[in-house]
Short mmCIF file of C-alpha atoms and ligand atoms in Angstrom, two decimals:
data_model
loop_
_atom_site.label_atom_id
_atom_site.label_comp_id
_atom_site.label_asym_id
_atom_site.label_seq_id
_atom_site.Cartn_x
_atom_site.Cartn_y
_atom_site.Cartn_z
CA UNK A 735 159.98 10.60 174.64
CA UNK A 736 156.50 9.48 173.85
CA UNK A 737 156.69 5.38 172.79
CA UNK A 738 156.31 4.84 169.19
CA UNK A 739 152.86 3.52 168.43
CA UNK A 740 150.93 1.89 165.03
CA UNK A 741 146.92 1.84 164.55
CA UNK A 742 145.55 -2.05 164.80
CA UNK A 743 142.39 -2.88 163.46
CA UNK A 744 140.51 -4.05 166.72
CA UNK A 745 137.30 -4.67 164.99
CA UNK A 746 135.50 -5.03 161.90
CA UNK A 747 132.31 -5.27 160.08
CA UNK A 748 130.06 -4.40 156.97
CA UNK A 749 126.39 -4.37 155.76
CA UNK A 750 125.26 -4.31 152.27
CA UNK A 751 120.97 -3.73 151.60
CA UNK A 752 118.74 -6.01 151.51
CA UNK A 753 117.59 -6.35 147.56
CA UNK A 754 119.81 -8.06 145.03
CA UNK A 755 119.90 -7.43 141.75
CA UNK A 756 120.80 -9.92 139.19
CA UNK A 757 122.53 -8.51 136.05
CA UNK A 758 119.89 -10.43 133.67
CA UNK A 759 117.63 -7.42 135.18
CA UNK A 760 119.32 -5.20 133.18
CA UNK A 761 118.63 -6.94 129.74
CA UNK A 762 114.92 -5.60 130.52
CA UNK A 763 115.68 -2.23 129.89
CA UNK A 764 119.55 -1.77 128.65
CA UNK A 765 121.39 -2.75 125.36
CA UNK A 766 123.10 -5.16 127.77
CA UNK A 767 123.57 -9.25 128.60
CA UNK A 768 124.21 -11.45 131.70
CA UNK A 769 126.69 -13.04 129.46
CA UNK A 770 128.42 -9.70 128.47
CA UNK A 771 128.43 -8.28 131.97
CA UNK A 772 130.01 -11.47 133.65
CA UNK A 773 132.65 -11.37 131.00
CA UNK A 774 133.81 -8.55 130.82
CA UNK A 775 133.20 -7.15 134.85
CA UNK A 776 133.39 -10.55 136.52
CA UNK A 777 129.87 -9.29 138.16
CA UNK A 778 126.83 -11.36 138.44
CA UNK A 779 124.99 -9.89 141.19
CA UNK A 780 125.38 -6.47 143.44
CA UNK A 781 123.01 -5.24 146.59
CA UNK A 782 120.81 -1.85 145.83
CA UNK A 783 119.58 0.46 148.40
CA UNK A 784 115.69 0.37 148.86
CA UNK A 785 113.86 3.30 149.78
CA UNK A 786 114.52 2.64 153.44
CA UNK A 787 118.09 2.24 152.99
CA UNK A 788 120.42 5.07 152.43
CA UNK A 789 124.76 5.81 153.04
CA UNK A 790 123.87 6.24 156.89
CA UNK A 791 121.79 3.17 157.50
CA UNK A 792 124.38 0.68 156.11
CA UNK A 793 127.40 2.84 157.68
CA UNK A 794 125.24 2.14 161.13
CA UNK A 795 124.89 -0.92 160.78
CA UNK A 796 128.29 -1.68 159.67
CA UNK A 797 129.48 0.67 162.48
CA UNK A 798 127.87 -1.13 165.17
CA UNK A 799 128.83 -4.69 163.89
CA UNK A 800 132.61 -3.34 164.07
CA UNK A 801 131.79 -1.67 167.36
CA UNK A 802 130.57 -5.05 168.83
CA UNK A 803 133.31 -7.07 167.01
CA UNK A 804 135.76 -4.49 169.08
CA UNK A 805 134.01 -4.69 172.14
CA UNK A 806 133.72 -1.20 172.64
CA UNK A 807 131.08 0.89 173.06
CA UNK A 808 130.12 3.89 170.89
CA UNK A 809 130.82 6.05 173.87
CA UNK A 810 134.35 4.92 174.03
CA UNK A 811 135.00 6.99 170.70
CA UNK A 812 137.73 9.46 170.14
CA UNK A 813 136.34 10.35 166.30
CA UNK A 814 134.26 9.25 163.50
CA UNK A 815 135.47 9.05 160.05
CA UNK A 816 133.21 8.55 157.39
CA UNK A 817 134.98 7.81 153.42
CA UNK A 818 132.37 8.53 151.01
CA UNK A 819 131.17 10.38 147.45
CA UNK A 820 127.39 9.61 148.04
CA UNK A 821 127.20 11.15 151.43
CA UNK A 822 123.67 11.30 152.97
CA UNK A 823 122.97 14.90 151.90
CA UNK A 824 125.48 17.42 150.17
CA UNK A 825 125.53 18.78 153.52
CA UNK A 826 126.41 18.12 156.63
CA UNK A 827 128.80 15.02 156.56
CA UNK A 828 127.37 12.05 156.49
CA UNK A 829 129.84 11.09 160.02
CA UNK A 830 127.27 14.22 161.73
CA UNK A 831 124.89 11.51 160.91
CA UNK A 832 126.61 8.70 162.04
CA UNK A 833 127.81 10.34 165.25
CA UNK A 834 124.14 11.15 165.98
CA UNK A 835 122.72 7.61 165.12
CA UNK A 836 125.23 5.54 167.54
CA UNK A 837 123.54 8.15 170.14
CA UNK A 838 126.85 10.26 170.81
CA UNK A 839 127.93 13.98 171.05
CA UNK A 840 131.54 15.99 171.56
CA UNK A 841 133.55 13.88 169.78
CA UNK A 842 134.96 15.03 165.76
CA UNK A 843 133.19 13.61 163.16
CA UNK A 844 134.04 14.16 159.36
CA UNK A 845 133.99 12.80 155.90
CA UNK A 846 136.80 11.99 152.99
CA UNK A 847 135.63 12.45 149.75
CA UNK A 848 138.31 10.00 147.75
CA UNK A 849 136.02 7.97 145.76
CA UNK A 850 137.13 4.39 145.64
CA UNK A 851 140.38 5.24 147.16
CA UNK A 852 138.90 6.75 150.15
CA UNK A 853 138.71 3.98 152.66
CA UNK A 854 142.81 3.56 152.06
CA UNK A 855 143.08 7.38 152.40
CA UNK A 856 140.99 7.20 155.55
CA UNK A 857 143.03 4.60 157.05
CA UNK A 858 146.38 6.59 156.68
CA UNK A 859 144.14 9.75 158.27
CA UNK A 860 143.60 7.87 161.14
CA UNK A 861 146.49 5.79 161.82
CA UNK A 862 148.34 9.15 162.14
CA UNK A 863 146.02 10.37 164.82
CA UNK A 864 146.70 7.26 166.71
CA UNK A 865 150.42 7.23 165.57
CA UNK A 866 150.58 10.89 167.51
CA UNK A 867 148.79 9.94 170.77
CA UNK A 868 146.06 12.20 169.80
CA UNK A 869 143.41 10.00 169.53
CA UNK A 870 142.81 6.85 170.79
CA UNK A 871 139.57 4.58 169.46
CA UNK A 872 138.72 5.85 166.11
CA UNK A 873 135.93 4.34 164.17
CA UNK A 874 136.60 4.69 160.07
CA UNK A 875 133.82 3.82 157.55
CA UNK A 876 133.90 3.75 154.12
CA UNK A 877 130.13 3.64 152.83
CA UNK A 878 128.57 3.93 149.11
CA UNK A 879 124.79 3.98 147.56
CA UNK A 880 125.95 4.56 143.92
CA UNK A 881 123.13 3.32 142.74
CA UNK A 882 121.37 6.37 143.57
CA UNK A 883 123.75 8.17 141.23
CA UNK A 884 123.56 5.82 138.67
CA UNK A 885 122.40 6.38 135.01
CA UNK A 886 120.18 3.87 134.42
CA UNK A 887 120.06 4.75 130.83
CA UNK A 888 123.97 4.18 130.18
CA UNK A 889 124.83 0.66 130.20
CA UNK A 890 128.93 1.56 129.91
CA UNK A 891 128.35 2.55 133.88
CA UNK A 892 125.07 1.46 135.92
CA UNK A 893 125.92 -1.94 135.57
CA UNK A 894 129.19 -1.93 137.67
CA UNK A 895 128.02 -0.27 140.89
CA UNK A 896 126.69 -2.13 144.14
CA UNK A 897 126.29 -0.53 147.51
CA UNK A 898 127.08 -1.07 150.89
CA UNK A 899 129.33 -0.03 154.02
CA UNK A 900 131.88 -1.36 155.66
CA UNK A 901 134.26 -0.59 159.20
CA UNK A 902 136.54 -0.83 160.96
CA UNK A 903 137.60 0.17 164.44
CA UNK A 904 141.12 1.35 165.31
CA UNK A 905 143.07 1.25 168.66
CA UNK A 906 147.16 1.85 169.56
CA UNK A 907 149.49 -0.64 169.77
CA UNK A 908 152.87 -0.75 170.98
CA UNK A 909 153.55 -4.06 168.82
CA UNK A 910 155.13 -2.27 166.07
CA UNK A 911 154.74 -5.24 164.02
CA UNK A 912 151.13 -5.00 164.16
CA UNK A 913 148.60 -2.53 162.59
CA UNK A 914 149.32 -0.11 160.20
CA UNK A 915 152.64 -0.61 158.37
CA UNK A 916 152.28 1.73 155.88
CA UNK A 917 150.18 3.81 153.13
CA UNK A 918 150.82 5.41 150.29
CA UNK A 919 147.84 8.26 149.04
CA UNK A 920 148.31 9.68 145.32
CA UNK A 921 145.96 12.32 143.52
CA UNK A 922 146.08 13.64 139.60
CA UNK A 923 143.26 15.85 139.76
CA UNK A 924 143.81 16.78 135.64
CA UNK A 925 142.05 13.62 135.20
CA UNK A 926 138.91 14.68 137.22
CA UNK A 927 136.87 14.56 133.79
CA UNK A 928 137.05 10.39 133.78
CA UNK A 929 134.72 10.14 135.89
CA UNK A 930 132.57 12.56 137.90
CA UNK A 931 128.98 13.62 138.32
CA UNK A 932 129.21 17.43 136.86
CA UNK A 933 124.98 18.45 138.37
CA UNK A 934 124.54 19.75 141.83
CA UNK A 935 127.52 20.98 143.12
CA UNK A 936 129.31 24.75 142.68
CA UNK A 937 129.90 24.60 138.81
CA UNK A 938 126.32 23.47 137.98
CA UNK A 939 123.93 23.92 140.70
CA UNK A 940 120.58 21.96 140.25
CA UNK A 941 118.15 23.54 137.66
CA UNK A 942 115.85 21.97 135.01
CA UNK A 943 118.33 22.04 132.77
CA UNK A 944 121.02 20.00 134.80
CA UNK A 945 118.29 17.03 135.49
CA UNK A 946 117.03 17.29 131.89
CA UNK A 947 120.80 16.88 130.78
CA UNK A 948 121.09 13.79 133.64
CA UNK A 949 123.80 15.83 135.43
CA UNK A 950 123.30 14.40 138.50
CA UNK A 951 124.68 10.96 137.68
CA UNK A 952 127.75 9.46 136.94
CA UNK A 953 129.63 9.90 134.01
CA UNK A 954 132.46 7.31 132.91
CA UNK A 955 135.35 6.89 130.57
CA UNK A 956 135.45 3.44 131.40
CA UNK A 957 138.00 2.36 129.00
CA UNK A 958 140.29 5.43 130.41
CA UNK A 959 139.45 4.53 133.41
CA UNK A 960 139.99 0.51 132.98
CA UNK A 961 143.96 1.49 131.76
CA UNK A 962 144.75 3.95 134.69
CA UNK A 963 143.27 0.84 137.13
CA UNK A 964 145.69 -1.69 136.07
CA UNK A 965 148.58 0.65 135.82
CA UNK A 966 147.70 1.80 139.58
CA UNK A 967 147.18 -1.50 140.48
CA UNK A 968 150.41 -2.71 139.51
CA UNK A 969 152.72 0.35 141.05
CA UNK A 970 150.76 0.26 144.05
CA UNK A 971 151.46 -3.26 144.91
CA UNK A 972 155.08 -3.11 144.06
CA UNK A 973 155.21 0.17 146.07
CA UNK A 974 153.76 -1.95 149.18
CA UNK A 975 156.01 -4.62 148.68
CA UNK A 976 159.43 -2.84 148.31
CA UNK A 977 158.03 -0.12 151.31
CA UNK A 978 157.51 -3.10 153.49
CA UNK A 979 160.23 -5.42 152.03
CA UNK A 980 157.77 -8.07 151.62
CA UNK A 981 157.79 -10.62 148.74
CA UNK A 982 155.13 -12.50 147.68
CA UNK A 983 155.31 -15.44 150.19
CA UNK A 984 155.06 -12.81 152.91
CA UNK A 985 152.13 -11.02 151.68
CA UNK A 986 149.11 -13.62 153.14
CA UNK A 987 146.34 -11.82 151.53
CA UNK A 988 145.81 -8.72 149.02
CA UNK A 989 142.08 -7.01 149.62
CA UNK A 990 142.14 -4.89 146.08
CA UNK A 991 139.16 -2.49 145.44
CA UNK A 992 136.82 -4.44 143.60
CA UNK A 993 136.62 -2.24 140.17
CA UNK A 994 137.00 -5.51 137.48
CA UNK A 995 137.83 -8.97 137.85
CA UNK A 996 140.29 -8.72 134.65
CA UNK A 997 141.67 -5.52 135.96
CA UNK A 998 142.55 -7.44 139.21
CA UNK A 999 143.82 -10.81 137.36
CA UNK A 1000 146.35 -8.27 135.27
CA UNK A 1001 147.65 -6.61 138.06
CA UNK A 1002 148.01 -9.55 140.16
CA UNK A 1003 150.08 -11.40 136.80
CA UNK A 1004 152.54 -9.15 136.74
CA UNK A 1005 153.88 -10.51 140.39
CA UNK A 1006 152.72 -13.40 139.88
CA UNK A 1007 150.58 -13.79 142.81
CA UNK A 1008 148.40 -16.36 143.26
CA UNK A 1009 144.75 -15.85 143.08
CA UNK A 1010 144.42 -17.98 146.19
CA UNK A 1011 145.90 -14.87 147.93
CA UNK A 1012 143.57 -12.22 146.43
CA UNK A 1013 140.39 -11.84 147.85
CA UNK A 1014 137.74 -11.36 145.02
CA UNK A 1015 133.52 -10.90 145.79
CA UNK A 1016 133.21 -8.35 142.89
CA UNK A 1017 131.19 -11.72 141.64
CA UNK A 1018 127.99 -11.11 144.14
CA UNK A 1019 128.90 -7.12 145.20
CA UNK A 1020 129.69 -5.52 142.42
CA UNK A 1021 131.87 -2.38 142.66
CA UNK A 1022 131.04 -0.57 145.89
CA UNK A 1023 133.39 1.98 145.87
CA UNK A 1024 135.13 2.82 149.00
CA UNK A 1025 133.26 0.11 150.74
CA UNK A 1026 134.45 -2.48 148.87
CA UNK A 1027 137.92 -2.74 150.97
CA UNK A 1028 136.73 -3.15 154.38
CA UNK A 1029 133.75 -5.01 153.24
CA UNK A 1030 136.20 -7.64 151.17
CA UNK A 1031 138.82 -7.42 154.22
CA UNK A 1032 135.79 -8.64 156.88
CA UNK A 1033 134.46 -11.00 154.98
CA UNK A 1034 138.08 -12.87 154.40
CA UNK A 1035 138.47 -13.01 158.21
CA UNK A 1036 134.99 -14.34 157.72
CA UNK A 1037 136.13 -16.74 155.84
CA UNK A 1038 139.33 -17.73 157.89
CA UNK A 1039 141.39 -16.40 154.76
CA UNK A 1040 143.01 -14.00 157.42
CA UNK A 1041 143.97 -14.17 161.15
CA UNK A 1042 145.51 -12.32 163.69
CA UNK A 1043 149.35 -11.60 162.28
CA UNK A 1044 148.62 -11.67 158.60
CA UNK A 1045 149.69 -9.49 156.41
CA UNK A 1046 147.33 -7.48 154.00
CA UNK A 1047 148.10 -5.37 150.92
CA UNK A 1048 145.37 -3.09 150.22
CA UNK A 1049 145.24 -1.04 146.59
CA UNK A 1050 143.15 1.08 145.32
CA UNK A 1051 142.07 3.68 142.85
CA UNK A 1052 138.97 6.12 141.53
CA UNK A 1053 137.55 9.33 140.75
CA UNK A 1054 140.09 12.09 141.34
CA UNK A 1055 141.89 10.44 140.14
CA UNK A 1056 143.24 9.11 143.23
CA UNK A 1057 145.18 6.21 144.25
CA UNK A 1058 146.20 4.64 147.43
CA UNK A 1059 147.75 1.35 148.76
CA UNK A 1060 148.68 0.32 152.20
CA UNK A 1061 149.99 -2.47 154.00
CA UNK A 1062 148.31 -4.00 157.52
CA UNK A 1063 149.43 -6.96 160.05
CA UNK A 1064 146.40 -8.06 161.81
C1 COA B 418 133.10 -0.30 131.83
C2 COA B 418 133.82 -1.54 131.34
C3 COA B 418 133.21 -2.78 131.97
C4 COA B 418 133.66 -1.67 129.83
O1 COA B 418 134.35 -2.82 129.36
P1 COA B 418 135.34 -2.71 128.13
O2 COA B 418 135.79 -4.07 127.85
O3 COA B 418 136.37 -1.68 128.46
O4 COA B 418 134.38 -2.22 127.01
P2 COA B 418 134.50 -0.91 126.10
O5 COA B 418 134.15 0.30 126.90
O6 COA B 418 135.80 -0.94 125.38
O7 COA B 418 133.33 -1.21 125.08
C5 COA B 418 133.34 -2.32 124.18
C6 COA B 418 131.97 -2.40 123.52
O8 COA B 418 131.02 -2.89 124.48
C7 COA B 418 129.90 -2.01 124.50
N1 COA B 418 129.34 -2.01 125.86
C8 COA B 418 129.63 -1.20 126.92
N2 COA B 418 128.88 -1.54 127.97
C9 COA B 418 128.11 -2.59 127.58
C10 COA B 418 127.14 -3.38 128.23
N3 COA B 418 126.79 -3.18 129.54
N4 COA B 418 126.56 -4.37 127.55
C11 COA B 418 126.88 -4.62 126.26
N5 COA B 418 127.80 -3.90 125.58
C12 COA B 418 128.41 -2.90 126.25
C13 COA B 418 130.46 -0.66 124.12
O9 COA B 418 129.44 0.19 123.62
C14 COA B 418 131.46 -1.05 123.05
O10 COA B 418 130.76 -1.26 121.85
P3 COA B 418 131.43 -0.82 120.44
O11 COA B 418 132.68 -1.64 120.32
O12 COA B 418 130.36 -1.17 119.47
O13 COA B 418 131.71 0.64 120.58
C15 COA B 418 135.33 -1.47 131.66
O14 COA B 418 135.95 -0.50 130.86
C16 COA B 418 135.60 -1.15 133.11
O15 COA B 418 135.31 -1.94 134.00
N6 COA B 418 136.24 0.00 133.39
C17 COA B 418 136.55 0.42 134.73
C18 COA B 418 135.43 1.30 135.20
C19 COA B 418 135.29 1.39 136.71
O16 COA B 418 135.34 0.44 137.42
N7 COA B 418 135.04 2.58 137.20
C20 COA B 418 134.82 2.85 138.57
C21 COA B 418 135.95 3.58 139.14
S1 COA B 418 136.99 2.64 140.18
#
């Protein structure tokens, strides 16, 4: 019988672009305040892609910082996984582009469209391949430019979104203890209409009339969207808990998507968890999407927050509506 195996996160890194945009920027040309955004997002500032920046450049840079953190080399890879709604072009997937910018061929190389929950969604996809024996060094990205999608005009949306990329490398373990303990992926796809961006896809291919009626940029229910967050939130981290039998004191660290900071405190109340154990940077990123997991998770090993052995909650939740939570021992 083949020996029971579990996915460890062997390395990790992220990469955000260069300009950073305060939210005071916004009261130049939006209905909007620094005061009002802080409040009631918890954001001050988020990164936005320049003109030489795109989803590929920061998932290649992030890539090769996890790559190097690993110590492997890009040739070493079994499969690319790419988690992302802002892909490089609507087609090929943005891993094609990935797979060709670390320089290699042969290997499978494909995208998960699960909007913020993707990078959770992408670690259960991959943690099975590993579980299996199929594959053995998988590299998993979860990589956003929102800003490219977003409606500058409506200040109920443009001023949440930051982008970046973050990833991390996966390898088999036979410490059962360690790696991937568990993940939980949910979808209610009658809520698709909370948030979407209806131009330039099958319904509503790109005309006049779709860029005259800003189809091609996202369009948010936020307060819809704000309720459904702290509800999934709150199941998903009682769903880790009781899946992994963990309490509180075991859990060293939760990395939640970083959609609000009072969407996070109100989950995190209900357990009463600390906020010394929840890493927050929605403060200087913004919300990034499906990079806002592994970019929050590297930066609190960063940070010292986590070390080898600790154990992570991850939650999640976005456009889909999806949902997805997992727990990981480093
Ligand atoms: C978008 C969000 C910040 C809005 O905050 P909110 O407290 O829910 O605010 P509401 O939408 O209830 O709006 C309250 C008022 O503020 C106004 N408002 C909205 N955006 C504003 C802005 N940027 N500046 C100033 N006022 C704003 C609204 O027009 C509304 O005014 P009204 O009462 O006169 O109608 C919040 O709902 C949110 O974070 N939702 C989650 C969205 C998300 O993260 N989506 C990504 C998917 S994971």
């Amino acid at each position: 019988m083949a020996q029971p195996l579990r996915a460890a996160i062997t390395g990790m890194g992220y990469s955000v672009p260069k300009r950073v945009m305060h939210n005071s920027e916004f009261e130049k040309f939006l209905d909007t305040s620094d005061a009002w955004i802080a409040q009631r997002t918890g954001i001050h500032t988020r990164h936005v892609a320049g003109p030489d920046e795109s989803t590929v450049t920061l998932s290649l840079d992030a890539a090769k910082a996890a790559l190097a953190d690993a110590k492997i080399a890009p040739e070493e890879l079994d499969m690319i996984l790419v988690c992302t709604v802002t892909g490089e072009m609507p087609f090929p997937a943005t891993a094609c582009f990935v797979q060709a910018g670390l320089g290699i061929k042969n290997i499978p190389a494909f995208d998960i469209a699960a909007a913020c929950s993707g990078f959770v969604y992408g670690l259960s996809v991959a943690s099975k391949f590993i579980e299996t024996g199929a594959y053995k060094k998988i590299l998993l990205i979860g990589a956003e430019t929102l800003n490219r999608f977003s409606d500058y005009t409506d200040r109920g949306s443009c001023i949440l979104f930051g982008d970046a990329a973050g990833a991390v490398v996966l390898e088999p373990t036979t410490d059962l203890h360690r790696g991937v303990q568990y993940t939980g992926l949910y979808c209610d796809g009658s809520g698709w209409d909370l948030i979407n961006i209806p131009g330039g896809g099958s319904r509503h291919g790109t005309s006049h009339e779709t860029v005259d009626a800003r189809m091609h940029y996202v369009k948010m229910s936020g307060r819809e969207v704000y309720k459904f967050a702290v509800e999934k939130m709150q199941g998903l981290l009682g769903e880790c808990m009781e899946k992994c039998n963990l309490t509180v004191d075991d859990v060293d660290m939760v990395v939640p998507h970083q959609v609000n900071i009072r969407v996070i405190e109100s989950a995190m109340s209900k357990f009463d968890f600390p906020m010394e154990k929840v890493h927050v940077n929605i403060d200087r990123y913004g919300n990034t999407s499906t990079a806002s997991i592994p970019l929050a998770l590297t930066e609190c090993r960063d940070m010292g927050k986590v070390k080898a052995g600790s154990t992570i909650i991850m939650v999640a939740f976005g456009a889909g509506l999806t949902w997805a939570g997992g727990v990981v021992r480093l």
